[in-house]
CSV table of C-alpha atoms in Angstrom, one decimal:
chain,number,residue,atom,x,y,z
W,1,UNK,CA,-49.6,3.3,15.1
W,2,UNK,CA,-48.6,-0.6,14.8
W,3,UNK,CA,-51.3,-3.0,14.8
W,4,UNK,CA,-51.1,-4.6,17.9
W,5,UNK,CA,-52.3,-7.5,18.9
W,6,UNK,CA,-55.8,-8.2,21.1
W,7,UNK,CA,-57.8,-10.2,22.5
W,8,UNK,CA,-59.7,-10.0,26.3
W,9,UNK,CA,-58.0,-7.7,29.0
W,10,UNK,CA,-54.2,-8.5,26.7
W,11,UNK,CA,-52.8,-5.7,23.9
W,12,UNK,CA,-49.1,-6.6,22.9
W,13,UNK,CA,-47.8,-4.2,20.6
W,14,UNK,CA,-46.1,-6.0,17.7
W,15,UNK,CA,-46.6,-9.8,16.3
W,16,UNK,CA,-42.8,-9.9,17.3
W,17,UNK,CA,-43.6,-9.1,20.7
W,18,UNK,CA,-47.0,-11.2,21.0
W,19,UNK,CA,-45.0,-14.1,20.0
W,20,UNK,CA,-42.1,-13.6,22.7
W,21,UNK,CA,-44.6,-13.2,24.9
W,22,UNK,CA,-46.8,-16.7,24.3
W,23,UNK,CA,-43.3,-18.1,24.1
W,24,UNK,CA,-42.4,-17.4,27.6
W,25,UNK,CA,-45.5,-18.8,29.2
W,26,UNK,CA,-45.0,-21.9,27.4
W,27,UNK,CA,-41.6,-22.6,28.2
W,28,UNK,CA,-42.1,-22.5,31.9
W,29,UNK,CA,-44.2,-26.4,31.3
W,30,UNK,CA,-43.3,-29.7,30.9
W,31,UNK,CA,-45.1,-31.9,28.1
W,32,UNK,CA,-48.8,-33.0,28.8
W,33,UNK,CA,-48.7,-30.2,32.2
W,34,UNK,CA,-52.1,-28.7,32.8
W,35,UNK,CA,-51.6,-24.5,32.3
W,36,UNK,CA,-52.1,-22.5,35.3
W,37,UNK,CA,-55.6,-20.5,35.8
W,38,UNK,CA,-53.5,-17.2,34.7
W,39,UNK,CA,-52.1,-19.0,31.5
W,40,UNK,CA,-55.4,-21.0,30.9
W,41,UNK,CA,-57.1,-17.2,31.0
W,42,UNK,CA,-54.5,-15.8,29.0
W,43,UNK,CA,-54.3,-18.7,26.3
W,44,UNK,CA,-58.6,-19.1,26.3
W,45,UNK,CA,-58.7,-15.5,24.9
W,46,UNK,CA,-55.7,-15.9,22.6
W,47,UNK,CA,-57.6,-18.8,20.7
W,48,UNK,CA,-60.7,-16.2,20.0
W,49,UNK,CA,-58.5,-15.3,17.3
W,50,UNK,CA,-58.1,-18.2,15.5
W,51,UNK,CA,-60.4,-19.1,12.3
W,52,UNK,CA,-61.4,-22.2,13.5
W,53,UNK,CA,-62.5,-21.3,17.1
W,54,UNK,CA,-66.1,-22.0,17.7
W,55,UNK,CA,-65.2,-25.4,15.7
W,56,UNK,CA,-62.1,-26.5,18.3
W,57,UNK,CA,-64.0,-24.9,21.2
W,58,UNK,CA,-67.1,-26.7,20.7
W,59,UNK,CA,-69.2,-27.4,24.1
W,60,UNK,CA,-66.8,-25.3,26.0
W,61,UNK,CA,-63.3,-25.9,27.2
W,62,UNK,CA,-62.5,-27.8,30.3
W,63,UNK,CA,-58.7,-27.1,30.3
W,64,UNK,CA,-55.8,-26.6,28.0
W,65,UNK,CA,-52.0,-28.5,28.2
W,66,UNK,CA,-48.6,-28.3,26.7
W,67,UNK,CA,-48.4,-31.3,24.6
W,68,UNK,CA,-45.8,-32.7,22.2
W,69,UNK,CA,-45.8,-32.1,18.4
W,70,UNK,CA,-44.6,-34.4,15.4
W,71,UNK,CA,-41.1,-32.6,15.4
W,72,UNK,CA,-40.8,-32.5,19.4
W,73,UNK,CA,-41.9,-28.8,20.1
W,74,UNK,CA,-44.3,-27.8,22.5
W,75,UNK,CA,-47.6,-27.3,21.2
W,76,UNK,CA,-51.4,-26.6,23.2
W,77,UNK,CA,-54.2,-29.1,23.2
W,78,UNK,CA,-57.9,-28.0,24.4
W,79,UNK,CA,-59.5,-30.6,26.5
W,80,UNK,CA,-63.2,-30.3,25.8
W,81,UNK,CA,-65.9,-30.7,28.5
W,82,UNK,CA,-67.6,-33.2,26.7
W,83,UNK,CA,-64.3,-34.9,27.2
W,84,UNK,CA,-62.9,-34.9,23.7
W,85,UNK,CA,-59.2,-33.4,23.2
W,86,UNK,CA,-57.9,-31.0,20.0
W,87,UNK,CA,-54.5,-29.3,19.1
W,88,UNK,CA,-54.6,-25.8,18.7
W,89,UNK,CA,-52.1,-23.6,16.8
W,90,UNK,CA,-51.5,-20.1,18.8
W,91,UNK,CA,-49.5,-19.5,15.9
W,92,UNK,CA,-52.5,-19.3,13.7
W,93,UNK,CA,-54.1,-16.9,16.5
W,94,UNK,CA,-51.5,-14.5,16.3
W,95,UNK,CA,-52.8,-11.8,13.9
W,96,UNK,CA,-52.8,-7.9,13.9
W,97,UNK,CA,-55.9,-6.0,15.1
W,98,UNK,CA,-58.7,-5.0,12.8
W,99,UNK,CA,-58.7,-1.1,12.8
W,100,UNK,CA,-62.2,-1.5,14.8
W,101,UNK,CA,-60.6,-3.7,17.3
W,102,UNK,CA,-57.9,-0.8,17.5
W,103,UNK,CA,-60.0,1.7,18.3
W,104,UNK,CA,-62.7,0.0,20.2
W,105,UNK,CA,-59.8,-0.6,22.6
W,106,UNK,CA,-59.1,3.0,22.9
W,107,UNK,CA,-62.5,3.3,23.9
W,108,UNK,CA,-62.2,0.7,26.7
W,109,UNK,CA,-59.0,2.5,27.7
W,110,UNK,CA,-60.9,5.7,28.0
W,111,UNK,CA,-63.4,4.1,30.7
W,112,UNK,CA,-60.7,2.0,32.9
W,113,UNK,CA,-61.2,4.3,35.4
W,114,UNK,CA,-64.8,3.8,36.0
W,115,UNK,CA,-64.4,0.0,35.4
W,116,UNK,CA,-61.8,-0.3,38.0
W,117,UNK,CA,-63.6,1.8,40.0
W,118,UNK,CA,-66.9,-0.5,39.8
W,119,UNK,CA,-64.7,-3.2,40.6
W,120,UNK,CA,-63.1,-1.7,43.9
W,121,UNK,CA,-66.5,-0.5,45.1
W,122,UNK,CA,-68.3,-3.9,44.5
W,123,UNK,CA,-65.7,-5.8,46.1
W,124,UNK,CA,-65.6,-4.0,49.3
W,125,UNK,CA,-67.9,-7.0,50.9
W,126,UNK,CA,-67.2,-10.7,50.0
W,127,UNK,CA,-69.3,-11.5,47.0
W,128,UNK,CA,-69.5,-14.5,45.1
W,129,UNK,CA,-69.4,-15.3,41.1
W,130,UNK,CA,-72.9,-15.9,40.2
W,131,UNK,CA,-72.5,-18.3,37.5
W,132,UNK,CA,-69.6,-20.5,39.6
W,133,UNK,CA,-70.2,-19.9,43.1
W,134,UNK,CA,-66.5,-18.9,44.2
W,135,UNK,CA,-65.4,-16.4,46.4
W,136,UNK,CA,-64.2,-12.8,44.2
W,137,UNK,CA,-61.0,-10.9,44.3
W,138,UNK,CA,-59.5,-8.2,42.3
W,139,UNK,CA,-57.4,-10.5,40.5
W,140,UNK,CA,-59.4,-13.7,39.5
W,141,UNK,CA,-63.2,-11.3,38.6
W,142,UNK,CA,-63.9,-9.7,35.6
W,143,UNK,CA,-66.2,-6.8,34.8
W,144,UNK,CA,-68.9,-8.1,32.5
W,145,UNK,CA,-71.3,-6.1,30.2
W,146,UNK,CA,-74.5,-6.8,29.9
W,147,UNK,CA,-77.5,-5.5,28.0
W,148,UNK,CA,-76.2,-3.9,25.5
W,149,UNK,CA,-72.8,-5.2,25.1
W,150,UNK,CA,-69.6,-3.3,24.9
W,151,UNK,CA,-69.3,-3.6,20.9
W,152,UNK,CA,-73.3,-2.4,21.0
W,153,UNK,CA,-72.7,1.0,23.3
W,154,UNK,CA,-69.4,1.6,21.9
W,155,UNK,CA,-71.2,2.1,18.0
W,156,UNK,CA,-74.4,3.5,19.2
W,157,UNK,CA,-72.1,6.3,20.3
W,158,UNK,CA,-70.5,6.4,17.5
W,159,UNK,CA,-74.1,6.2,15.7
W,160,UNK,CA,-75.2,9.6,18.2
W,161,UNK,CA,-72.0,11.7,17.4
W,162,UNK,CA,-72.4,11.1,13.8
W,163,UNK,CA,-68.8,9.4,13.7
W,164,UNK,CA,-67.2,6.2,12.1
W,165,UNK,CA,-64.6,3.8,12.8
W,166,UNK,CA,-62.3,5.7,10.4
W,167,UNK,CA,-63.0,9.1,11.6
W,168,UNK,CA,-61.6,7.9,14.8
W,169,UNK,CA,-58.1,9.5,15.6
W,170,UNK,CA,-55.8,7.9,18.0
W,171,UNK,CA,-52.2,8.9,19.0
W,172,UNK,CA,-49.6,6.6,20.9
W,173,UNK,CA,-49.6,6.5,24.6
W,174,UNK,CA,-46.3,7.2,26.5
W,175,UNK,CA,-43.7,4.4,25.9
W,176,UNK,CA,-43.4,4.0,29.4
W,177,UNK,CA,-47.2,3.3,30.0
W,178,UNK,CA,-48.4,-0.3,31.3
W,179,UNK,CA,-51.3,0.4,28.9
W,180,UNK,CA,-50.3,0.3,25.6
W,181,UNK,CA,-54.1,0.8,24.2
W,182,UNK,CA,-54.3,3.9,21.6
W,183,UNK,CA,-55.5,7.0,23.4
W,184,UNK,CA,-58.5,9.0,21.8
W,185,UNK,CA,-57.1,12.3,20.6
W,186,UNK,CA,-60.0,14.7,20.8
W,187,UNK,CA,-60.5,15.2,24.4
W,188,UNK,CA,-64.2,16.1,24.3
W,189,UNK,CA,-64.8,13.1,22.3
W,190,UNK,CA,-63.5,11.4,24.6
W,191,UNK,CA,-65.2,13.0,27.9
W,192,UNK,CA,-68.8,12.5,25.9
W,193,UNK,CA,-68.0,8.8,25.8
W,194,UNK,CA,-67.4,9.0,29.2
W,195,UNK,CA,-70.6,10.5,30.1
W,196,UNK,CA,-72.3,8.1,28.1
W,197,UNK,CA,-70.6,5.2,29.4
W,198,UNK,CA,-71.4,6.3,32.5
W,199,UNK,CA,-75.9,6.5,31.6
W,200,UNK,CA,-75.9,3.8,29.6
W,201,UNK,CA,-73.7,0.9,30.7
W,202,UNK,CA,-74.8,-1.9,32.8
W,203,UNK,CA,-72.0,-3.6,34.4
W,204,UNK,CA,-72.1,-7.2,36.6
W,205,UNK,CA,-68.5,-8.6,38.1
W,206,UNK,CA,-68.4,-12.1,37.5
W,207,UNK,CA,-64.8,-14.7,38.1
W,208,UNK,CA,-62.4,-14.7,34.9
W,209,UNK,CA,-63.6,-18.2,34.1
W,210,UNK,CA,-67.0,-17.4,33.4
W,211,UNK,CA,-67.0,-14.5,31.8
W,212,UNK,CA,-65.0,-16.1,29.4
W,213,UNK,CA,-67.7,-18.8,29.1
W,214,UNK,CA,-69.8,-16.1,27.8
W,215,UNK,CA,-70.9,-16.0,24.3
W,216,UNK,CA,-70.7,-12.2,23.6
């Protein structure tokens, strides 16, 4: 497989393409335009990448605009909420995927049935973000994990099956799938994680904006 690249709910499947992509979004601003909730999601998980996050992050960030560079390009500037302002290279974000973030996607793929499902099922009656207080929809909620996280259940299964990140084998999904995660190879690996998933994870739906807040 090609080392895509991830971060949050995104998996593009070459640096080529990751770039294109970030390219896009930006072009559609003018300079010093405030990015749209989607972008701002979109661009908030991107910068998880970058070396220097927690440092350009710092109390949080408030929102994120299409400034000018020294050469006249387009570049991103995080506006703080303690009100201070920072540029931001996505270039630097733009990296290929550890082989655990591979296949710790793969695992998430496996389980987008059941998260989807939790979703659908909890938003049947208007519920609110408990953190922000806004009315949630399918497209501005996340589905959070909470105690343990998904990085904690994902290796204490691989702890209980007596497996390892490299043991793992994944196999290329259709090229005509939305979802270009990797798909687990052994089926009956896969239905055990499942099953596991299913006993052990505790799941809360929160809006995009404040899961994202969230430290793990």
């Amino acid at each position: 497989m090609a080392k895509p690249i991830i971060f949050g709910d995104y998996q593009l499947k070459t640096k080529k393409s990751a770039i294109e992509e970030i390219r896009r979004r930006i072009s559609f601003y003018q300079f010093c335009q405030k990015l749209t909730e989607e972008d701002e999601i979109f661009f908030s998980e991107l910068f998880k990448l970058h070396s220097e996050y927690e440092e350009k992050v710092g109390c949080g960030i408030a929102s994120i605009t299409v400034e000018k560079d020294f050469h006249n390009n387009k570049c991103l500037y995080i506006h703080r909420q303690d009100g201070k302002s920072t540029d931001i290279s996505w270039v630097h974000c733009v990296k290929p995927a550890s082989q655990k973030t591979i296949v710790s996607y793969a695992f998430r793929r496996a389980v987008k049935e059941a998260i989807v499902a939790f979703k659908k099922d909890n938003l049947k009656e208007t519920i609110y973000c408990p953190i922000l207080h806004i009315p949630l929809n399918f497209e501005n909620s996340h589905v959070a994990y909470i105690t343990p996280s998904f990085d904690q259940l994902f290796l204490s299964f691989l702890e209980l099956v007596e497996q390892n990140i490299g043991s793992i084998e994944l196999k290329n999904p259709n090229s005509d799938d939305y979802d270009q995660r990797g798909v687990i190879s052994d089926s009956r690996l896969k239905e055990k994680w499942v099953q596991y998933h299913q006993e052990n994870a505790q799941l809360k739906l929160l809006s995009a904006k404040a899961n994202l807040s969230r430290k793990s």
